[in-house]
mmCIF file of C-alpha atoms in Angstrom:
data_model
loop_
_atom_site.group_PDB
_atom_site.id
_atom_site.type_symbol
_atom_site.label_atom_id
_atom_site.label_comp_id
_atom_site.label_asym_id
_atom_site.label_seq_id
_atom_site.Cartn_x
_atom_site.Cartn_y
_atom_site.Cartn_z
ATOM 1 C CA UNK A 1 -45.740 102.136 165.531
ATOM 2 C CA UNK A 2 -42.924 99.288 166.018
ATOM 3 C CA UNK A 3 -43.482 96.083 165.323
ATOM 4 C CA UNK A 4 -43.350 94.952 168.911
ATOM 5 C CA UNK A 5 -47.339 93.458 170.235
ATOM 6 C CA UNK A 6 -48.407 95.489 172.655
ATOM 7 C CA UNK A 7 -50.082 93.021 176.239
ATOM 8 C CA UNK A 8 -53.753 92.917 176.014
ATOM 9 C CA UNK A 9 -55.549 90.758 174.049
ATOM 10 C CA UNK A 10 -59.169 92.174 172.694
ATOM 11 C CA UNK A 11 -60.155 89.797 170.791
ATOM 12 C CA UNK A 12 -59.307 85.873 169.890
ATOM 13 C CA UNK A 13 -60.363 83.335 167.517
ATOM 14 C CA UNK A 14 -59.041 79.497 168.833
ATOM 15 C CA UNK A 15 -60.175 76.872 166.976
ATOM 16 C CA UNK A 16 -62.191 78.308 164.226
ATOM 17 C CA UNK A 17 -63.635 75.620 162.023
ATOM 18 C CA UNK A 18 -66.325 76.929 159.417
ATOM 19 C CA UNK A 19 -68.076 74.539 156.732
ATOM 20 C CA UNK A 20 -70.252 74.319 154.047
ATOM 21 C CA UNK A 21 -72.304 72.253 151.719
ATOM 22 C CA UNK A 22 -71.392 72.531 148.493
ATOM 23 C CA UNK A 23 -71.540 70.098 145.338
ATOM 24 C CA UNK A 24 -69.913 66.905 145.933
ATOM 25 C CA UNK A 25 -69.985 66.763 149.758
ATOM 26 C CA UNK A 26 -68.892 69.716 153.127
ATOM 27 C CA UNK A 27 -66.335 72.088 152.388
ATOM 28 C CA UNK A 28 -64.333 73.449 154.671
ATOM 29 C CA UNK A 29 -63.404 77.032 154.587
ATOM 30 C CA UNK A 30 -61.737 77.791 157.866
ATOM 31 C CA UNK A 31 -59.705 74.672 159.230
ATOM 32 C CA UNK A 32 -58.815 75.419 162.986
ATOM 33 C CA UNK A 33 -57.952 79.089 162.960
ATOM 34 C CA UNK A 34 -56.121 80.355 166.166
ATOM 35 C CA UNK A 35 -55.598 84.369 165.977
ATOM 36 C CA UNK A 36 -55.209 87.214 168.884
ATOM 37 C CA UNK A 37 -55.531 90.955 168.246
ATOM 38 C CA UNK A 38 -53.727 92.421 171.048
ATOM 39 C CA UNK A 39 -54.105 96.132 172.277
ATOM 40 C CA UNK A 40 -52.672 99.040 170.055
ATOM 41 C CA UNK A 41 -51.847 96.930 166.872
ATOM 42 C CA UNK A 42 -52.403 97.096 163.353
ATOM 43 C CA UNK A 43 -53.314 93.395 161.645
ATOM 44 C CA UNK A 44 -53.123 92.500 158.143
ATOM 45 C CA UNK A 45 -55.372 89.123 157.898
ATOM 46 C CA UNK A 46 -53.774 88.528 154.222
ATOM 47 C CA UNK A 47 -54.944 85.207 151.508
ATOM 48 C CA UNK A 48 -55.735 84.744 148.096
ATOM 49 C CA UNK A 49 -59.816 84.986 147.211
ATOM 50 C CA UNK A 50 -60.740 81.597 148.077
ATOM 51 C CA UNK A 51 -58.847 81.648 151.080
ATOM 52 C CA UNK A 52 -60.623 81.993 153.999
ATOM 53 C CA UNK A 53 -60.616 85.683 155.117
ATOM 54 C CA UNK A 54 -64.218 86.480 154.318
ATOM 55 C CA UNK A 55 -65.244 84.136 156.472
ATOM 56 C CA UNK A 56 -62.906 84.497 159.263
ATOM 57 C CA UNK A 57 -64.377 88.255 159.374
ATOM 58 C CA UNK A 58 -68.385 87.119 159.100
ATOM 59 C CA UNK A 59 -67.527 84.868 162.265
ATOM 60 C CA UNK A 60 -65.134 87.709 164.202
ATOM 61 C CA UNK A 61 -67.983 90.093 163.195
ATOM 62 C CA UNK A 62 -70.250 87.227 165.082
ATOM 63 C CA UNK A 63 -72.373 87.179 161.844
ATOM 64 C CA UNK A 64 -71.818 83.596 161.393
ATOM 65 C CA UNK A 65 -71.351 80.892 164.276
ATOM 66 C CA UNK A 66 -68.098 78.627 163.735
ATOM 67 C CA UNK A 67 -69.364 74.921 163.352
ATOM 68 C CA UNK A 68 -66.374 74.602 166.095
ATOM 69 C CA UNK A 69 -64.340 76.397 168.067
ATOM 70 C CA UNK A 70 -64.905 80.135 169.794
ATOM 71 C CA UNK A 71 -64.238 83.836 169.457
ATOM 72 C CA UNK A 72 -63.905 85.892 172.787
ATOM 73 C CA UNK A 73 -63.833 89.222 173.491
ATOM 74 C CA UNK A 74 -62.213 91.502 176.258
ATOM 75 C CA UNK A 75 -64.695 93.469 178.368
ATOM 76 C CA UNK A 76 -62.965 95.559 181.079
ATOM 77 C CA UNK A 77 -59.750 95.030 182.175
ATOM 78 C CA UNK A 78 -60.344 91.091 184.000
ATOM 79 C CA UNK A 79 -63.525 89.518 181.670
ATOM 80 C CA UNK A 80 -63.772 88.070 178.506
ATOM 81 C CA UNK A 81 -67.082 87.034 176.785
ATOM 82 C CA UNK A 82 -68.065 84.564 173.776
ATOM 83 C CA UNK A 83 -69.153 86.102 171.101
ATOM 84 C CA UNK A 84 -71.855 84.360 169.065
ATOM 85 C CA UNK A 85 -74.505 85.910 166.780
ATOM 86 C CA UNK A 86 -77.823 86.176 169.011
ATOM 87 C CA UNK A 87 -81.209 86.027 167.788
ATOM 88 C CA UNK A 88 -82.295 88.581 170.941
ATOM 89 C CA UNK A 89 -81.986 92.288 169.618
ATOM 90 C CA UNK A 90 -79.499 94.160 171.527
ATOM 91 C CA UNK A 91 -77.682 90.817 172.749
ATOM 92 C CA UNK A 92 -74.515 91.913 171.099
ATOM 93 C CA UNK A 93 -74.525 95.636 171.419
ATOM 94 C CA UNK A 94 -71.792 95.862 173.648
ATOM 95 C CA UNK A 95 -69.883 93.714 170.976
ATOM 96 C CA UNK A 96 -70.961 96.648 168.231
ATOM 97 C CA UNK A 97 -69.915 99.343 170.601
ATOM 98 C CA UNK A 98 -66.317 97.219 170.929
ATOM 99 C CA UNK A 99 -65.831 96.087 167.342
ATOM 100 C CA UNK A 100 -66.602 98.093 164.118
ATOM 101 C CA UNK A 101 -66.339 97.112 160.491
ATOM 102 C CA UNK A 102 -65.649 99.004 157.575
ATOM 103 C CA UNK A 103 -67.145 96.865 154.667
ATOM 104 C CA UNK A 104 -65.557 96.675 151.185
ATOM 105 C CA UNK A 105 -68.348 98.465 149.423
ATOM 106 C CA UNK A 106 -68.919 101.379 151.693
ATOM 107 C CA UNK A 107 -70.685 103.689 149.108
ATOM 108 C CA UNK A 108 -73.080 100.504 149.320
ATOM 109 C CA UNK A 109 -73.289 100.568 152.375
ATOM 110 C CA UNK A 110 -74.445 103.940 153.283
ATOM 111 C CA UNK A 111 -77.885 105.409 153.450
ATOM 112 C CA UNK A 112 -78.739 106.930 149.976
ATOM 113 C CA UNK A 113 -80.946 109.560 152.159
ATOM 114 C CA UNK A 114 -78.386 110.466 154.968
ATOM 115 C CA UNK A 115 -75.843 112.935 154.646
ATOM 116 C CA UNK A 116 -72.229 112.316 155.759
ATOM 117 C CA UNK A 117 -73.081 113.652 159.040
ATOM 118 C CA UNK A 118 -76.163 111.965 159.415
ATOM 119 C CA UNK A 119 -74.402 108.246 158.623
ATOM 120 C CA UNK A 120 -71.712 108.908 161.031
ATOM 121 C CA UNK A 121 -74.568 109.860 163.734
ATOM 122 C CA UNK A 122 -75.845 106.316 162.685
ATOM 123 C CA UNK A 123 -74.234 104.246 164.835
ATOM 124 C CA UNK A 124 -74.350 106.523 168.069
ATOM 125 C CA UNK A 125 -78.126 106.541 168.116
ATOM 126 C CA UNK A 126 -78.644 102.925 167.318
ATOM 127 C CA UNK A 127 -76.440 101.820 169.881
ATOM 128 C CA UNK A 128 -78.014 103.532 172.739
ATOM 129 C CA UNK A 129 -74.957 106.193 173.033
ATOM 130 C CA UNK A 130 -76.607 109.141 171.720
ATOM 131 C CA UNK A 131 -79.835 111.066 171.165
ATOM 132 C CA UNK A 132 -81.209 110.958 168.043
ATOM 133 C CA UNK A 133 -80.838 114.820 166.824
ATOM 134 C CA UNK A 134 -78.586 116.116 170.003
ATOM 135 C CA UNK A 135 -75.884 118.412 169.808
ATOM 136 C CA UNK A 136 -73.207 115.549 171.163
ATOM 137 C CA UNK A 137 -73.933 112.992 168.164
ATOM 138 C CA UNK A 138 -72.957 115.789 165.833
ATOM 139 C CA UNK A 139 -70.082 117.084 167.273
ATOM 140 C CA UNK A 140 -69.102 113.638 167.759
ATOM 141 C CA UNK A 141 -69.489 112.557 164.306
ATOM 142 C CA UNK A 142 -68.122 115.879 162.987
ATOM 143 C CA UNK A 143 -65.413 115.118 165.183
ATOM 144 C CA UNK A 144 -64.579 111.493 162.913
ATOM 145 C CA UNK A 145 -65.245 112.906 159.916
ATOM 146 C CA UNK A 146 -62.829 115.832 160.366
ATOM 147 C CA UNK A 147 -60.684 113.435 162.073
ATOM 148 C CA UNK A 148 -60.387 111.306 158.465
ATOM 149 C CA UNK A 149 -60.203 114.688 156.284
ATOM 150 C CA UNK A 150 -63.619 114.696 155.057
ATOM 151 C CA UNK A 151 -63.525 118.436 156.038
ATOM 152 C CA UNK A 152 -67.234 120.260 156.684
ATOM 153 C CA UNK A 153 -68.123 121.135 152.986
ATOM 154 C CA UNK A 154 -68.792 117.793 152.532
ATOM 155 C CA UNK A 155 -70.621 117.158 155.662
ATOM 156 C CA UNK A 156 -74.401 117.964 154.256
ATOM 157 C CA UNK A 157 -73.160 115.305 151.356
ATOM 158 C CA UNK A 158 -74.856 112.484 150.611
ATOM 159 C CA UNK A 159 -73.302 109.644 148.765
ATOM 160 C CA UNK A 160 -74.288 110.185 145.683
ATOM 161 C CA UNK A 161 -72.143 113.403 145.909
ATOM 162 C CA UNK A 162 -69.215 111.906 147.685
ATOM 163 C CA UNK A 163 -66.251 109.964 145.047
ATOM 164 C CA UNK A 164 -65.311 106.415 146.018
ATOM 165 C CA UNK A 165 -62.449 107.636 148.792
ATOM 166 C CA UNK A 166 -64.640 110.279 150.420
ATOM 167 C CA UNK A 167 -67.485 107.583 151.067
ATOM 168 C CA UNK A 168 -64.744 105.351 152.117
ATOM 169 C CA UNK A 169 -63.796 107.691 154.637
ATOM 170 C CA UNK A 170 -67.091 108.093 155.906
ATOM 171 C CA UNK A 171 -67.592 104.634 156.988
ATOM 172 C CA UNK A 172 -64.286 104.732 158.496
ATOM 173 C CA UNK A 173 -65.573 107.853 160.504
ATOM 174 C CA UNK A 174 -69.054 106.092 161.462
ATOM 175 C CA UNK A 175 -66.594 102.855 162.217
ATOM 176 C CA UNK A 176 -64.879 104.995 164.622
ATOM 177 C CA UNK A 177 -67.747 107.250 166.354
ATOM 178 C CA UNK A 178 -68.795 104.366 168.550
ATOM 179 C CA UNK A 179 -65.280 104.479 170.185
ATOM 180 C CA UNK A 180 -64.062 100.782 169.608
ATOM 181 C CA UNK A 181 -61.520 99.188 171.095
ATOM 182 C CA UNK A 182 -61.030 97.470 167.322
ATOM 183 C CA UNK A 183 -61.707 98.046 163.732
ATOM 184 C CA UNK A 184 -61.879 95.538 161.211
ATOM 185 C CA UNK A 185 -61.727 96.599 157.061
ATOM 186 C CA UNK A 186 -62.554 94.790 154.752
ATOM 187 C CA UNK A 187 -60.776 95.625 151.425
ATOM 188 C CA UNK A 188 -60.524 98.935 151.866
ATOM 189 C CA UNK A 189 -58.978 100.427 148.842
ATOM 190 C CA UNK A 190 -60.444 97.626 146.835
ATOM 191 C CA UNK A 191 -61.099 99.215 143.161
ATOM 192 C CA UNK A 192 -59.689 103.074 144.084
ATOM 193 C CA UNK A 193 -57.066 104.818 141.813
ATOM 194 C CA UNK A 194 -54.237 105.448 143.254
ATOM 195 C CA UNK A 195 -54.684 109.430 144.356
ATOM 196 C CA UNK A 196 -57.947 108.209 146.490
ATOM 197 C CA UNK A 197 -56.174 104.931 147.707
ATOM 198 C CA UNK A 198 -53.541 107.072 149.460
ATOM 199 C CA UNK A 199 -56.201 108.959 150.983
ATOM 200 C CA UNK A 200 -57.979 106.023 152.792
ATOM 201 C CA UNK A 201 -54.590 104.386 153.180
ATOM 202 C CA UNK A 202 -53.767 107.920 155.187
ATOM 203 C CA UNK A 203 -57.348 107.764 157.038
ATOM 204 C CA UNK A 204 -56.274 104.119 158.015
ATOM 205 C CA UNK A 205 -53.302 105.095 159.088
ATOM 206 C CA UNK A 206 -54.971 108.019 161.670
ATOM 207 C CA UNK A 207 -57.117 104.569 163.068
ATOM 208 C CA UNK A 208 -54.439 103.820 164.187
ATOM 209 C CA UNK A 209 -53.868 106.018 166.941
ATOM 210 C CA UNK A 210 -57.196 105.442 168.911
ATOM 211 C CA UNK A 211 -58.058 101.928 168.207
ATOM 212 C CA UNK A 212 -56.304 98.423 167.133
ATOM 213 C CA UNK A 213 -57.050 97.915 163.252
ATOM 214 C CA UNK A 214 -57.335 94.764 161.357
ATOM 215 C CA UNK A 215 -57.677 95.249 157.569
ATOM 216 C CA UNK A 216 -58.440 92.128 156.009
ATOM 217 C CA UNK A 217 -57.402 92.016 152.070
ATOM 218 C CA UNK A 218 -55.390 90.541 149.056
ATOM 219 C CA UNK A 219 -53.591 93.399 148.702
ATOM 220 C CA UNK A 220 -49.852 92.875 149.991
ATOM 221 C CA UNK A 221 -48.783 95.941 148.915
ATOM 222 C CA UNK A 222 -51.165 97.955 150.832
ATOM 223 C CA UNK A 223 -51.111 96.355 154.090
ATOM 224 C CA UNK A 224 -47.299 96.720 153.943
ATOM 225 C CA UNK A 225 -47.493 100.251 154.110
ATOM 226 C CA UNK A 226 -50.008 100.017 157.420
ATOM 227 C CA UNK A 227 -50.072 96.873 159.587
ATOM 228 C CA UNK A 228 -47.015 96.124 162.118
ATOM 229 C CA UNK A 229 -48.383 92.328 161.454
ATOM 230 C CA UNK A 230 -49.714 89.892 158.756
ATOM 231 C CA UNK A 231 -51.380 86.815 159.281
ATOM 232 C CA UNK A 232 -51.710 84.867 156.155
ATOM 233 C CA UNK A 233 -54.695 82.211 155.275
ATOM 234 C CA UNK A 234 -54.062 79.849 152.699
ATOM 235 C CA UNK A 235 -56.855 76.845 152.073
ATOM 236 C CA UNK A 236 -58.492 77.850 155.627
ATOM 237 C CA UNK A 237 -55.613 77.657 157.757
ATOM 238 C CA UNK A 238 -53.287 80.217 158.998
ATOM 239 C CA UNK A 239 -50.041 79.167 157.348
ATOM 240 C CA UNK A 240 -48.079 82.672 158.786
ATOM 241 C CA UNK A 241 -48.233 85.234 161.660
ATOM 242 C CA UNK A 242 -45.361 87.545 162.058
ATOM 243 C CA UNK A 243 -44.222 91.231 161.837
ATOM 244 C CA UNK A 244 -45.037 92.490 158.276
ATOM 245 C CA UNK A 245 -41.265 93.670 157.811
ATOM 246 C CA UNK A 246 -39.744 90.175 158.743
ATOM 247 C CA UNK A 247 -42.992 88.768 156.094
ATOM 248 C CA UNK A 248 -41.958 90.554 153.296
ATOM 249 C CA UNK A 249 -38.478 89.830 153.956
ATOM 250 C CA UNK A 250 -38.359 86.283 154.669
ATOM 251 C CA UNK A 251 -41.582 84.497 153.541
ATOM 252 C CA UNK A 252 -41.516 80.549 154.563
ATOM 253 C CA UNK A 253 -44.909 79.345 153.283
ATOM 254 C CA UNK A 254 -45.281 78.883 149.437
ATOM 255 C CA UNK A 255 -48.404 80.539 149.572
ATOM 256 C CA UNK A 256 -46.954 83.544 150.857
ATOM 257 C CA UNK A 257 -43.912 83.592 149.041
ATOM 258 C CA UNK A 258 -46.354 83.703 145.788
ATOM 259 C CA UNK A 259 -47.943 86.899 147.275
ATOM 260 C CA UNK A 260 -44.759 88.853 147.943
ATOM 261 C CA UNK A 261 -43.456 87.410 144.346
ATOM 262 C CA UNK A 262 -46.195 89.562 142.773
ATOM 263 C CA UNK A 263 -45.722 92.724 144.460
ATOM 264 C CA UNK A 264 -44.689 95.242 141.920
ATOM 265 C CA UNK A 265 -40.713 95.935 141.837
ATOM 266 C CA UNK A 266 -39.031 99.598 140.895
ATOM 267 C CA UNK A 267 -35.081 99.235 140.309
ATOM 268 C CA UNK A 268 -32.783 101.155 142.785
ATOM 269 C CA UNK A 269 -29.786 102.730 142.133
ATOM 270 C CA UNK A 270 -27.653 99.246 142.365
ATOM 271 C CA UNK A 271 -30.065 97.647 139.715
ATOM 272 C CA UNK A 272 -31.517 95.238 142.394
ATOM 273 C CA UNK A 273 -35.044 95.102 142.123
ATOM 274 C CA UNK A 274 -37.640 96.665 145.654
ATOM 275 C CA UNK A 275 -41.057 96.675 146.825
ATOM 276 C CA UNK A 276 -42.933 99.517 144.789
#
């Protein structure tokens, strides 16, 4: 993909301010937040813990209401909706059928007593797009798994059996079995060596190609090698939004020039130190 946005915005945060009580008096964690995820891209959302992203994604996710400001979503072509977390049970499910999340701990996160398949299937029934047990939820999740190389010996897995990548990769499949128009990741290669790091890095990368991605971590050096674009939080605010390649090359915040200092450097031939 270029670095160039692509028109259509899906989804938009303008305004976000989030707070909290905490000892002492409110603190605020997200301080007037303006982002866009437009059609086709891939998003870093980048910030040292502490800086904001968790709870930019809770409130994106609509799992938190912003104390002000709004996040709207594209439905169609000409509408766009608030999104707001809804005490009425199936309020939002066109807003889970549009946005998915991988979460940081997906071994967690998955159903000790479903197989691969099965957890995949998950989302399909739940949001009203499949038949529990039918022939199309199956082929559609076998479909995202094989589409993320979790090939079908490991289908009938469940996760006890998978290693940290493979149940990685099967959230990202049951992220994209819904058919959203965006993912959101949370840390995805958070704690992985770096043979099963490549491999959701690579299953990230295939996201890509049907949906617009967002991956929100700490880790420079991984979103380098996957989003077009980083946004970078620093004390709640967004203190950078540009092309990842321009980013690396040119930081102008402090905050950001901090994170590209401590990428890891391998000497080229000239002796002048590059990104690892």
């Amino acid at each position: 993909m270029t670095g160039a946005r692509v028109s259509g915005v899906l989804l938009s945060a303008h305004g976000l301010v989030r707070r909290y009580r905490a000892p002492g008096g409110e603190r605020t964690v997200l301080d007037g937040v303006d982002l866009d995820v437009h059609r086709g891209e891939s998003l870093a959302l980048l910030g040292r813990s502490g800086a904001g992203k968790s709870t930019l994604l809770r409130v994106l996710l609509a799992l938190e209401a912003p104390d002000a400001g709004a996040v709207t979503a594209a439905v169609g072509d000409d509408e766009r909706r608030s999104v707001r977390p809804h005490w009425r049970t199936g309020a939002l499910r066109w807003y889970r059928r549009a946005v998915q999340h991988v979460p940081q701990d997906s071994a967690a996160s998955l159903d000790p007593r479903l197989s691969a398949l099965q957890a995949v299937e998950q989302p399909l029934v739940r949001l009203g797009l499949h038949r529990a047990g039918s022939v199309a939820a199956a082929e559609r999740a076998a479909e995202c798994l094989e589409a993320v190389g979790v090939g079908a010996a490991l289908h009938g897995h469940r996760p006890r059996q998978l290693s940290g990548g493979q149940a990685q990769r099967v959230a990202i499949a049951r992220a994209l079995a819904p058919r959203p128009v965006v993912v959101l990741a949370d840390e995805p290669v958070s704690g992985l060596d770096a043979p099963l790091r490549e491999h959701v890095l690579d299953a990230l990368a295939r996201v890509r190609s049907t949906t617009a991605l967002v991956v929100v971590s700490h880790d420079l050096a991984a979103v380098a090698a996957l989003c077009e674009r980083t946004a970078v939080l620093h004390a709640g605010r967004l203190v950078e939004d540009r092309p990842t390649c321009d980013l690396l090359a040119d930081p102008r915040h402090e905050a950001v020039r901090e994170l590209v200092d401590a990428l890891p450097r391998l000497p080229s031939v000239d002796g002048a130190p590059q990104p690892a």
